[in-house]
């Protein structure tokens, strides 16, 4: 029996009685109320990863290119001996459900500062968004607000949003998912770290002033979302200012150029508490901090409010004593607050004073290291029966099904979304949103470029989490292959329901293993990411999101000029299907459009064959053999062909079987490519050298997609749809 006094103290601090007892055991005493609040927010799931940390260690993170992996503010990978990229993905799900504009906007601001904390200039953003059915008023309001928030912050701060995805699914009705990734560039000899060092060095606060917005945000993100709490939780949502954010980027990069900054970290989730404790713990040192020196924008703030505020656009730095004022002056010149608020100490204690009185005395390691738990695991009771089900069948001709799938929100044009983003700011964007992967020019290392993609598929992962997660990695790699990019690294965002339910944590571990399987097969390190649990409304499993891993992948392009595009480029080109062709209708968009829950199992990832196909496409692009390339993903082969027609504004004549599995089945690493006739044999030779099959489908040209069955087929059906009709069906979400 837990004493009532312990339960009450734990509840006030946001700690479970179990965690509160562990904190007392480690500390050797009861924490005071402010200390308990600091431990509570740092031991929340959002900050402490107490349910996921052990499982995440199974992800591969080693590569000769990796300069900084999991555990830092963002992962860092070398591009050339002189230049590296920083890459990170985060979620802002709960805040966006409560206040879609500010929730999404501050998600962008936070991920930009994570990359900035590595010393990198942010140069590109990706978003992965999931909502309930968009014909429902609340889902539409959330969708409109989130897109506006991403545009409002990203456009103003001058970092282009160059790619992403939008998915509509009933399981996201209560809990939309807003996942955002940022890519930055940094000199390899200028990579910044967060580990504080040097007793006597100054602790410097820099950026916007501290207010009461966002207090408790990390704990809020670590609980189930209850409709009745929406108005109460609004105070947990931060308010961003992109213009201050832009000044913070420039001031921080200028300060780093002086060589005076020893360590820095964003004051994001858990604010000053997180930054001070993690920086100290990583460096094995302590800090003294005087809260009376914190720049405030509101009067009468209590010490715990200052310590837990998640006000945006703030950084914590460590600089040499003799350099601190010079660093602060740089921020002042950019119109930002900057103040020495304490010092690094040799003794690993976090000592914080207010009004001349010490109010906190804690080991930083205790605050920054939440307990690690092994939740029980158990697959869903109906898993075996679901795997034995046949996919839902659609009683309609293939042409009618095609038009329906083209108009589905998961496939239809996202122009109404990405045209709100200034995706060309910064003059790096070579291939803009709308294709398989975005491509950026590397001005610092021409003619190299970088390709980016963000991909997830909850239908696959709900049906079979391990296979589904591996397929998501392959999908991201396939998008990069379409522009000839060699994958460099993965960052992920793993979105699940309550991890204390055994079937949820079983799915989480299966997803981890699926990502690991695929990344090891492809030789891609996972350099960081985010876990978002408790994405379910009060009431449990039926109101939880499907397992939703989102894979952010970045790849290296050897030559940015002459990249293929998703769309047939000229008449008379040969249309080819490249890949092994293992497909199923189980857990596909075809089945979803039929109104069926995912049944059966998605295709076997066939990792060896898939890796060979990806290598084949990359080599064909590198050799200049490919004029257009598009992977077969949502909706399968026939949808991919139609999208090539729409984006190229020209038709094609194709011969293929018109049964629904051939047309709409989904499987790994299959590509529709078009090549000039003289290059068809060369591409076939590249494929043959890797054991990859190639099938000639037909030729480009005309004003319609015409599909005829092989002569041996007696089905009698054919398709003749004008490109204009395909385009109208694909027209997309209304602005």
XYZ file of C-alpha atoms in Angstrom:
735
model
C 0.000 0.000 0.000
C 1.429 3.378 -1.063
C 1.016 6.020 1.674
C -1.546 8.682 0.787
C 1.005 11.429 1.372
C 3.326 9.878 -1.225
C 0.496 9.514 -3.745
C -0.542 13.135 -3.242
C 3.024 14.429 -3.613
C 3.552 12.322 -6.739
C 0.306 13.519 -8.293
C 1.175 17.161 -7.697
C 4.519 16.636 -9.447
C 3.039 14.663 -12.341
C 4.885 11.529 -11.187
C 3.443 8.076 -10.715
C 3.847 6.786 -7.134
C 6.385 4.314 -8.534
C 8.460 7.102 -10.120
C 8.162 9.277 -7.037
C 9.477 6.434 -4.889
C 12.384 5.925 -7.301
C 13.225 9.643 -7.177
C 13.269 9.565 -3.365
C 15.467 6.444 -3.393
C 18.015 7.999 -5.765
C 18.030 11.321 -3.959
C 18.126 9.852 -0.455
C 15.339 12.186 0.660
C 12.003 13.575 -0.456
C 12.395 16.238 -3.138
C 10.936 19.601 -2.280
C 7.876 20.669 -4.335
C 9.893 22.556 -6.975
C 12.424 19.732 -7.307
C 9.578 17.239 -7.642
C 8.037 19.276 -10.462
C 11.379 19.373 -12.286
C 11.808 15.614 -11.917
C 8.186 15.056 -12.940
C 8.471 16.914 -16.218
C 11.863 15.386 -17.057
C 10.580 11.898 -16.272
C 7.521 12.373 -18.440
C 7.398 10.119 -21.481
C 8.016 13.083 -23.796
C 11.353 13.929 -22.152
C 12.379 10.737 -20.404
C 11.584 7.992 -22.967
C 11.184 5.647 -20.002
C 9.071 3.102 -21.896
C 10.977 3.252 -25.188
C 14.654 3.832 -24.444
C 15.638 0.166 -24.173
C 13.864 -0.795 -27.390
C 15.379 2.123 -29.317
C 18.873 0.775 -28.644
C 18.072 -1.991 -31.153
C 18.157 0.488 -34.049
C 21.411 0.563 -36.083
C 23.195 3.882 -35.739
C 26.758 3.171 -36.866
C 28.259 4.346 -40.141
C 31.640 5.820 -41.103
C 29.789 9.001 -42.046
C 28.016 9.486 -38.684
C 29.528 12.335 -36.663
C 26.749 12.446 -34.081
C 23.981 9.942 -33.501
C 21.084 9.378 -31.084
C 21.329 11.291 -27.819
C 22.251 14.669 -29.266
C 19.845 17.411 -30.299
C 20.045 16.142 -33.896
C 22.008 13.506 -35.778
C 24.973 14.630 -37.881
C 26.332 12.878 -40.987
C 29.338 13.835 -43.101
C 28.616 14.684 -46.749
C 32.159 15.608 -47.768
C 35.329 15.974 -45.673
C 34.392 19.632 -45.186
C 30.582 19.568 -44.868
C 28.014 17.642 -42.852
C 24.247 17.639 -42.475
C 22.192 17.685 -39.282
C 18.816 15.924 -39.463
C 16.023 15.450 -36.910
C 12.283 14.728 -36.780
C 9.882 15.584 -33.960
C 6.166 15.451 -33.213
C 3.787 18.169 -32.034
C 0.654 16.065 -31.948
C -1.188 17.022 -28.762
C -0.530 20.770 -29.041
C -1.808 20.733 -32.639
C -5.004 18.968 -31.551
C -5.712 21.754 -29.070
C -4.441 24.787 -31.016
C -3.649 23.682 -34.587
C -2.019 26.902 -35.785
C 0.290 27.506 -32.825
C 0.835 23.807 -32.177
C 2.140 23.265 -35.704
C 4.036 26.558 -35.866
C 5.952 25.888 -32.655
C 6.652 22.351 -33.839
C 8.484 23.945 -36.777
C 10.282 26.374 -34.486
C 11.368 23.612 -32.127
C 12.774 21.299 -34.784
C 14.666 24.196 -36.384
C 16.325 24.959 -33.041
C 17.266 21.288 -32.552
C 19.257 21.486 -35.788
C 20.626 24.925 -34.887
C 21.895 23.479 -31.591
C 24.291 21.318 -33.632
C 25.803 24.461 -35.134
C 23.971 23.896 -38.437
C 22.111 26.412 -40.550
C 18.565 25.078 -41.144
C 17.948 24.812 -44.910
C 14.867 22.612 -45.403
C 11.767 21.240 -43.693
C 9.548 18.197 -44.241
C 6.101 17.561 -42.774
C 4.068 14.390 -42.299
C 0.450 15.121 -41.375
C -2.448 12.844 -40.445
C -6.036 13.789 -39.718
C -9.475 12.271 -39.457
C -11.727 12.262 -42.533
C -11.389 15.709 -44.072
C -15.091 16.004 -44.852
C -15.695 16.224 -41.096
C -15.718 19.826 -39.793
C -13.313 19.301 -36.871
C -10.778 17.377 -38.954
C -10.970 20.035 -41.656
C -10.461 22.797 -39.085
C -7.402 21.008 -37.699
C -6.047 20.399 -41.197
C -6.456 24.046 -42.234
C -4.937 25.328 -38.987
C -1.931 23.000 -39.044
C -1.046 23.772 -42.667
C -1.417 27.502 -41.979
C 0.802 27.196 -38.887
C 3.569 25.406 -40.778
C 3.377 27.964 -43.572
C 3.178 30.913 -41.198
C 6.313 29.981 -39.275
C 8.390 28.360 -42.014
C 7.756 31.078 -44.607
C 8.510 33.906 -42.196
C 11.698 32.344 -40.842
C 12.975 31.669 -44.365
C 13.342 27.872 -44.249
C 11.535 26.120 -47.133
C 9.149 23.213 -46.578
C 10.117 21.026 -49.535
C 8.239 17.762 -49.065
C 6.014 15.591 -46.928
C 2.695 13.779 -46.917
C -0.948 14.223 -45.916
C -3.062 11.217 -44.893
C -6.723 11.010 -43.847
C -7.817 8.075 -41.688
C -10.568 7.683 -39.100
C -8.099 6.567 -36.405
C -6.652 10.118 -36.376
C -10.028 11.735 -35.715
C -9.269 12.338 -32.016
C -5.487 12.578 -32.309
C -4.052 14.214 -35.421
C -0.363 13.601 -36.028
C 1.900 16.524 -36.867
C 5.448 15.292 -37.488
C 8.072 17.696 -38.827
C 11.716 17.242 -39.807
C 14.496 19.745 -40.391
C 17.743 19.477 -42.335
C 20.695 21.769 -41.669
C 24.238 22.193 -42.974
C 27.365 22.577 -40.856
C 31.113 22.501 -41.402
C 32.526 19.209 -40.119
C 34.976 21.106 -37.920
C 32.216 23.317 -36.495
C 29.733 20.720 -35.205
C 28.426 21.988 -31.860
C 27.754 19.846 -28.789
C 25.482 20.140 -25.776
C 27.833 18.793 -23.072
C 28.724 21.552 -20.625
C 32.352 21.708 -19.483
C 34.920 23.894 -17.783
C 34.189 24.759 -14.143
C 33.858 28.519 -13.857
C 32.614 28.964 -17.406
C 29.546 31.130 -17.815
C 26.000 29.852 -18.355
C 24.309 32.242 -20.784
C 20.594 32.617 -21.464
C 19.893 33.891 -25.015
C 16.822 34.609 -27.142
C 13.275 35.630 -26.346
C 12.165 36.503 -22.829
C 10.446 33.896 -20.667
C 6.682 33.942 -20.226
C 3.981 31.623 -18.943
C 3.144 29.965 -22.275
C 3.830 26.263 -22.636
C 4.176 25.501 -18.922
C 3.672 21.753 -18.514
C 3.809 21.120 -22.251
C 6.052 18.053 -21.991
C 3.778 16.428 -19.412
C 0.729 17.387 -21.498
C 2.275 15.573 -24.468
C 2.721 12.455 -22.307
C -0.933 11.847 -21.490
C -4.047 10.718 -23.293
C -5.989 13.560 -24.874
C -9.374 14.086 -23.252
C -11.883 16.248 -25.099
C -12.944 17.860 -21.840
C -9.381 19.086 -21.220
C -8.931 20.906 -24.527
C -9.609 24.370 -23.134
C -7.576 23.699 -19.980
C -4.669 22.366 -22.004
C -4.505 25.394 -24.272
C -2.132 27.026 -21.773
C 0.269 24.127 -22.391
C 0.657 25.176 -26.044
C 3.571 27.486 -26.771
C 3.289 30.645 -28.850
C 5.976 31.150 -31.457
C 7.423 34.237 -33.118
C 9.202 33.356 -36.383
C 10.836 36.754 -36.709
C 12.484 36.318 -33.311
C 13.316 32.777 -34.448
C 15.116 34.126 -37.518
C 17.132 36.530 -35.383
C 18.003 33.670 -33.040
C 19.355 31.588 -35.942
C 21.580 34.385 -37.201
C 22.786 35.439 -33.754
C 23.583 31.862 -32.711
C 25.498 31.094 -35.901
C 27.434 34.348 -35.485
C 28.204 33.492 -31.857
C 29.429 30.039 -32.863
C 31.745 31.585 -35.458
C 33.644 33.351 -32.660
C 34.704 29.984 -31.219
C 33.655 31.225 -27.776
C 30.616 28.951 -27.403
C 31.561 25.706 -25.644
C 28.115 24.087 -25.566
C 24.517 24.980 -26.377
C 21.033 23.537 -26.329
C 17.533 24.621 -27.234
C 15.219 25.375 -24.309
C 12.382 23.321 -25.763
C 10.357 20.687 -23.904
C 10.695 21.316 -20.129
C 12.483 24.574 -20.907
C 15.332 25.685 -18.677
C 15.001 22.551 -16.524
C 15.733 20.278 -19.471
C 18.539 22.326 -20.979
C 20.402 22.858 -17.695
C 20.080 19.269 -16.454
C 20.901 17.573 -19.764
C 23.856 19.827 -20.572
C 25.280 19.256 -17.096
C 24.657 15.510 -17.113
C 26.245 15.038 -20.538
C 29.351 16.877 -19.403
C 29.544 15.265 -15.964
C 29.482 18.721 -14.336
C 27.047 20.907 -12.416
C 25.602 24.389 -12.739
C 24.590 27.253 -10.502
C 21.680 29.306 -11.840
C 20.119 32.468 -10.390
C 16.484 32.762 -11.494
C 16.506 36.470 -10.614
C 18.725 37.006 -13.670
C 16.362 35.321 -16.176
C 14.927 37.833 -18.706
C 11.143 37.755 -18.159
C 8.253 39.197 -20.142
C 5.658 38.772 -17.381
C 5.643 40.043 -13.828
C 5.243 37.895 -10.769
C 6.388 34.601 -12.302
C 6.989 31.929 -9.675
C 10.285 29.984 -9.689
C 8.620 26.787 -10.928
C 6.995 28.718 -13.783
C 10.377 30.091 -14.862
C 11.981 26.654 -14.643
C 9.238 24.840 -16.596
C 8.199 27.513 -19.108
C 8.460 26.365 -22.718
C 8.447 29.856 -24.191
C 9.876 29.662 -27.675
C 13.020 30.976 -29.364
C 15.394 30.473 -26.403
C 18.828 28.844 -26.128
C 21.117 28.016 -23.220
C 24.855 28.385 -23.861
C 28.107 27.769 -22.048
C 30.910 30.208 -22.834
C 34.272 31.065 -21.306
C 34.094 33.624 -18.493
C 36.077 36.146 -20.470
C 33.949 35.591 -23.596
C 30.444 35.656 -22.105
C 29.808 39.356 -22.524
C 31.076 39.261 -26.112
C 28.647 36.430 -26.868
C 25.782 38.267 -25.160
C 26.545 41.396 -27.179
C 25.986 39.483 -30.428
C 22.473 38.533 -29.327
C 21.791 42.102 -28.181
C 22.781 43.362 -31.618
C 20.089 41.087 -33.093
C 17.498 42.526 -30.718
C 17.430 39.527 -28.389
C 17.788 39.151 -24.659
C 21.081 37.671 -23.437
C 22.294 37.368 -19.881
C 24.835 35.444 -17.827
C 22.617 33.542 -15.361
C 25.118 31.231 -13.686
C 28.276 29.186 -13.951
C 29.506 25.646 -14.563
C 30.693 23.835 -11.437
C 32.999 20.858 -10.998
C 30.642 19.210 -8.513
C 27.788 17.561 -10.468
C 24.964 19.389 -8.700
C 22.269 21.596 -10.174
C 21.911 24.444 -7.676
C 19.260 27.045 -8.386
C 18.527 30.160 -6.364
C 15.650 32.644 -6.279
C 15.495 35.846 -4.224
C 18.837 34.934 -2.702
C 17.625 31.546 -1.437
C 18.617 28.132 -2.743
C 15.455 26.379 -3.925
C 16.918 23.416 -5.850
C 19.880 21.134 -5.140
C 19.761 18.074 -7.400
C 22.222 15.814 -9.231
C 21.741 16.603 -12.951
C 22.042 12.909 -13.792
C 19.029 12.152 -11.605
C 16.900 14.788 -13.310
C 17.999 13.897 -16.843
C 17.853 10.089 -16.510
C 14.339 8.758 -16.124
C 13.839 5.141 -15.053
C 13.791 2.640 -17.915
C 10.870 0.234 -17.923
C 10.046 -2.984 -19.759
C 6.291 -2.800 -20.362
C 4.477 -6.092 -20.920
C 3.943 -7.123 -24.538
C 1.184 -9.157 -26.108
C -0.012 -9.237 -29.723
C -3.669 -8.396 -30.344
C -5.980 -11.332 -29.679
C -7.421 -11.169 -33.190
C -4.055 -10.953 -34.985
C -4.040 -14.513 -36.311
C -7.627 -14.269 -37.526
C -6.917 -10.928 -39.235
C -3.871 -12.369 -40.973
C -6.051 -15.181 -42.270
C -8.634 -12.853 -43.823
C -8.885 -12.140 -47.517
C -8.764 -8.492 -48.616
C -11.983 -6.658 -49.325
C -13.034 -6.867 -52.971
C -14.368 -3.952 -55.006
C -17.081 -4.858 -57.503
C -16.181 -2.297 -60.145
C -14.142 -2.215 -63.369
C -10.476 -1.293 -63.026
C -11.013 2.069 -64.754
C -13.666 3.147 -62.264
C -11.540 2.001 -59.333
C -8.592 3.961 -60.749
C -10.541 7.230 -60.841
C -11.763 6.636 -57.296
C -8.241 6.022 -55.984
C -6.814 9.048 -57.788
C -9.317 11.214 -55.936
C -8.610 9.686 -52.540
C -6.983 12.230 -50.150
C -3.966 9.950 -49.654
C -3.171 10.020 -53.409
C -4.715 13.201 -54.777
C -2.643 16.281 -55.498
C -1.353 18.128 -52.425
C -0.813 21.336 -54.385
C -3.327 23.167 -52.188
C -1.042 22.355 -49.252
C 2.454 22.880 -50.594
C 1.610 26.034 -52.510
C 1.047 27.656 -49.107
C 4.688 26.923 -48.312
C 7.507 29.043 -49.703
C 9.400 25.994 -50.910
C 11.810 28.027 -53.067
C 13.185 30.386 -50.410
C 16.938 29.935 -50.038
C 17.413 29.159 -53.771
C 18.448 25.557 -53.074
C 15.334 23.714 -54.243
C 15.901 21.874 -57.533
C 13.006 19.395 -57.388
C 10.061 20.975 -55.517
C 7.182 19.260 -53.674
C 4.897 17.095 -55.791
C 7.366 14.435 -56.902
C 8.779 11.406 -55.142
C 11.564 13.243 -53.320
C 12.676 16.842 -52.996
C 16.175 17.695 -54.240
C 18.331 20.540 -52.913
C 21.512 21.872 -54.481
C 24.549 21.929 -52.216
C 25.933 25.380 -52.924
C 28.858 24.551 -50.641
C 29.878 21.413 -52.584
C 28.625 21.695 -56.152
C 27.562 19.721 -58.134
C 26.368 17.569 -55.220
C 22.825 17.703 -53.938
C 20.653 16.260 -51.211
C 17.339 14.424 -51.609
C 14.720 14.223 -48.850
C 11.579 12.200 -48.260
C 9.151 11.520 -45.386
C 7.035 8.377 -45.558
C 4.740 6.301 -43.398
C 1.917 3.832 -43.882
C -0.239 2.993 -40.872
C -2.367 0.523 -42.846
C 0.651 -1.717 -43.349
C 1.792 -1.253 -39.742
C -1.595 -1.921 -38.222
C -1.843 -5.167 -40.191
C 1.751 -6.310 -39.473
C 3.934 -3.811 -37.571
C 7.268 -5.451 -38.399
C 6.633 -5.925 -42.120
C 4.895 -2.569 -42.330
C 7.771 -0.641 -40.753
C 10.312 -2.318 -43.054
C 8.121 -1.423 -46.030
C 8.035 2.223 -44.875
C 11.844 2.331 -44.916
C 11.835 0.803 -48.395
C 9.258 3.351 -49.548
C 11.440 6.252 -48.397
C 14.485 4.689 -50.077
C 12.462 4.156 -53.266
C 11.510 7.831 -53.368
C 15.178 8.763 -53.096
C 16.117 6.225 -55.771
C 13.763 7.952 -58.227
C 16.110 10.956 -58.201
C 19.273 8.832 -58.069
C 20.095 9.533 -54.419
C 22.187 7.194 -52.270
C 20.623 7.058 -48.761
C 22.761 8.605 -46.042
C 20.648 8.480 -42.895
C 17.213 8.020 -41.349
C 15.457 10.007 -38.664
C 12.117 8.696 -37.491
C 9.005 9.709 -35.599
C 7.200 6.795 -33.942
C 3.548 7.531 -33.110
C 1.565 5.109 -30.927
C -1.160 4.882 -28.313
C -0.673 4.126 -24.631
C 2.533 2.034 -24.183
C 1.193 0.606 -20.937
C -1.268 -1.453 -22.962
C 0.544 -4.699 -23.938
C -0.708 -4.773 -27.534
C 0.515 -1.202 -28.116
C 4.000 -1.912 -26.801
C 4.119 -5.173 -28.757
C 3.444 -3.186 -31.938
C 6.090 -0.628 -30.927
C 8.775 -3.300 -30.513
C 7.774 -4.953 -33.771
C 8.069 -1.605 -35.580
C 11.532 -1.053 -34.089
C 12.601 -4.462 -35.367
C 11.116 -3.811 -38.811
C 12.991 -0.519 -39.145
C 16.169 -2.235 -37.944
C 15.772 -5.085 -40.436
C 15.372 -2.729 -43.387
C 18.041 -0.213 -42.365
C 20.595 -2.961 -41.825
C 19.755 -4.519 -45.182
C 20.214 -1.153 -46.908
C 23.191 -0.028 -44.801
C 21.439 3.122 -43.512
C 22.045 4.393 -39.958
C 19.219 5.755 -37.801
C 20.774 8.931 -36.399
C 17.937 10.138 -34.191
C 14.236 10.708 -33.990
C 11.291 10.929 -31.655
C 8.759 8.714 -29.904
C 5.225 9.992 -29.371
C 3.084 7.794 -27.107
C -0.403 8.304 -25.687
C -1.915 9.266 -29.018
C -5.338 8.100 -28.010
C -8.397 9.725 -26.532
C -9.808 8.808 -23.157
C -11.523 5.470 -23.513
C -8.658 3.284 -24.686
C -7.799 1.131 -27.643
C -10.657 1.917 -29.983
C -9.676 5.591 -29.873
C -5.952 5.097 -30.428
C -4.064 5.843 -33.614
C -2.819 2.930 -35.684
C 0.916 2.236 -35.194
C 2.397 5.056 -37.288
C 6.139 5.159 -37.805
C 7.196 8.001 -40.100
C 10.565 7.638 -41.813
C 12.536 10.741 -42.739
C 15.366 9.885 -45.101
C 18.111 11.982 -46.663
C 20.315 10.912 -49.552
C 23.247 12.198 -51.571
C 22.836 13.145 -55.242
C 26.090 13.140 -57.221
C 24.904 15.622 -59.857
C 21.811 17.781 -59.377
C 21.474 18.678 -63.052
C 19.283 16.479 -65.216
C 17.354 14.720 -62.464
C 14.416 12.578 -63.635
C 10.948 13.886 -62.815
C 7.743 12.137 -61.818
C 5.915 12.481 -65.116
C 6.303 11.258 -68.685
C 8.536 13.781 -70.462
C 8.101 13.074 -74.157
C 6.139 10.993 -76.640
C 7.564 7.719 -77.873
C 9.488 6.733 -74.752
C 9.404 3.130 -73.609
C 7.489 2.524 -70.363
C 8.995 -0.167 -68.126
C 8.117 -1.829 -64.845
C 11.284 -2.496 -62.840
C 11.164 -4.796 -59.823
C 10.269 -8.253 -58.654
C 6.541 -7.613 -58.493
C 5.412 -9.363 -55.319
C 2.133 -7.647 -54.426
C -1.021 -8.100 -52.393
C -4.333 -6.311 -51.952
C -4.140 -6.823 -48.178
C -3.850 -3.621 -46.110
C -3.731 -1.496 -49.269
C -5.303 1.769 -50.326
C -7.576 -0.312 -52.543
C -8.910 -2.053 -49.447
C -9.125 1.213 -47.491
C -11.118 2.870 -50.271
C -13.529 -0.061 -50.084
C -14.246 0.971 -46.491
C -12.584 -2.067 -44.929
C -10.271 -2.205 -41.936
C -6.828 -3.616 -42.838
C -7.010 -7.382 -43.270
C -4.445 -9.988 -44.153
C -0.738 -9.089 -44.193
C 1.153 -6.614 -46.350
C 3.733 -7.926 -48.795
C 6.946 -9.501 -47.588
C 9.607 -6.737 -47.759
C 11.956 -9.169 -49.602
C 14.866 -7.053 -48.389
C 17.576 -8.616 -50.554
C 15.585 -8.311 -53.783
C 14.392 -4.833 -52.828
C 17.932 -3.622 -52.151
C 18.994 -4.891 -55.597
C 16.101 -3.067 -57.277
C 16.878 0.184 -55.471
C 20.526 -0.109 -56.540
C 19.417 -0.730 -60.123
C 17.251 2.401 -60.269
C 19.938 4.582 -58.689
C 22.531 3.359 -61.190
C 20.190 3.840 -64.150
C 19.507 7.415 -63.049
C 23.215 8.073 -62.498
C 23.981 6.844 -66.025
C 21.355 9.178 -67.484
C 19.186 6.351 -68.825
C 15.963 7.389 -67.096
C 13.745 10.286 -68.187
C 11.038 9.741 -65.574
C 10.789 7.482 -62.559
C 7.997 6.863 -60.084
C 7.713 4.172 -57.440
C 4.519 2.110 -57.158
C 3.221 2.880 -53.688
C -0.320 3.836 -52.590
C -2.744 2.358 -55.102
C -0.238 0.203 -56.945
C 0.884 0.027 -60.573
C -2.134 1.518 -62.341
C -2.222 4.542 -60.038
C 1.520 5.085 -60.631
C 0.983 5.004 -64.397
C -1.887 7.480 -64.142
C 0.180 9.851 -61.992
C 2.991 9.737 -64.554
C 0.450 10.728 -67.212
C -1.011 13.555 -65.115
C 2.335 15.025 -64.068
C 3.769 14.716 -67.576
C 0.559 15.947 -69.267
C 0.693 13.169 -71.806
C -0.831 9.752 -72.224
C 0.520 6.245 -72.742
C -0.482 2.993 -74.371
C 0.118 0.066 -72.048
C -0.428 -3.664 -72.097
C -1.006 -5.357 -68.746
C -3.450 -7.664 -67.000
C -6.443 -5.800 -65.650
C -7.234 -7.944 -62.640
C -7.382 -5.878 -59.461
C -4.317 -7.401 -57.828
C -2.110 -6.568 -60.820
C -3.545 -3.064 -61.099
C -3.819 -2.040 -57.437
C -1.727 -4.489 -55.412
C 1.036 -2.969 -53.298
C 4.509 -4.390 -52.780
C 8.079 -3.247 -52.157
C 10.515 -1.577 -54.545
C 8.632 -1.507 -57.851
C 9.098 1.367 -60.295
C 7.460 2.725 -63.414
C 10.174 4.334 -65.537
C 10.249 5.806 -69.005
C 13.363 5.763 -71.176
C 14.251 6.721 -74.708
C 14.094 3.672 -76.983
C 17.868 3.595 -77.394
C 18.307 3.314 -73.606
C 15.890 0.448 -72.980
C 18.465 -2.258 -73.583
C 21.066 -0.479 -71.439
C 18.653 -0.269 -68.531
C 17.758 -3.935 -68.990
C 21.464 -4.787 -68.808
C 21.893 -2.797 -65.574
C 18.904 -4.658 -64.132
C 20.124 -8.053 -65.315
C 23.489 -7.520 -63.634
C 21.603 -7.294 -60.323
C 19.052 -9.999 -61.024
C 16.209 -7.485 -61.259
C 13.359 -8.246 -63.693
C 12.206 -5.617 -66.201
C 8.856 -5.739 -67.996
C 8.033 -3.627 -71.056
C 4.588 -2.100 -70.508
C 4.222 0.160 -73.537
C 4.958 3.631 -74.934
C 4.235 7.203 -73.951
C 2.185 9.502 -76.146
C -1.283 10.687 -76.976
C -3.881 12.367 -74.811
C -5.156 9.320 -72.929
C -4.044 6.414 -70.784
C -5.014 3.346 -72.774
C -4.543 -0.018 -71.100
C -5.205 -3.268 -72.938
C -4.928 -6.803 -71.579
C -2.433 -9.213 -73.159
C -3.733 -11.167 -76.153
C -3.787 -14.295 -73.996
C -6.279 -12.657 -71.609
C -9.961 -13.219 -72.293
C -11.326 -10.784 -69.689
C -12.536 -8.346 -72.351
C -11.959 -5.226 -70.218
C -9.790 -2.300 -71.310
C -9.187 1.260 -70.125
C -9.298 4.432 -72.208
C -9.217 7.513 -69.977
C -8.246 10.975 -71.169
C -5.397 12.611 -69.291
C -7.823 15.460 -68.688
C -10.164 13.061 -66.844
C -7.300 11.615 -64.806
C -6.179 15.115 -63.879
C -9.680 16.108 -62.796
C -9.934 13.034 -60.573
C -6.474 13.682 -59.116
C -7.195 17.394 -58.641
C -6.696 17.153 -54.923
C -7.736 18.827 -51.723
C -9.513 22.137 -52.008
C -7.510 25.038 -50.694
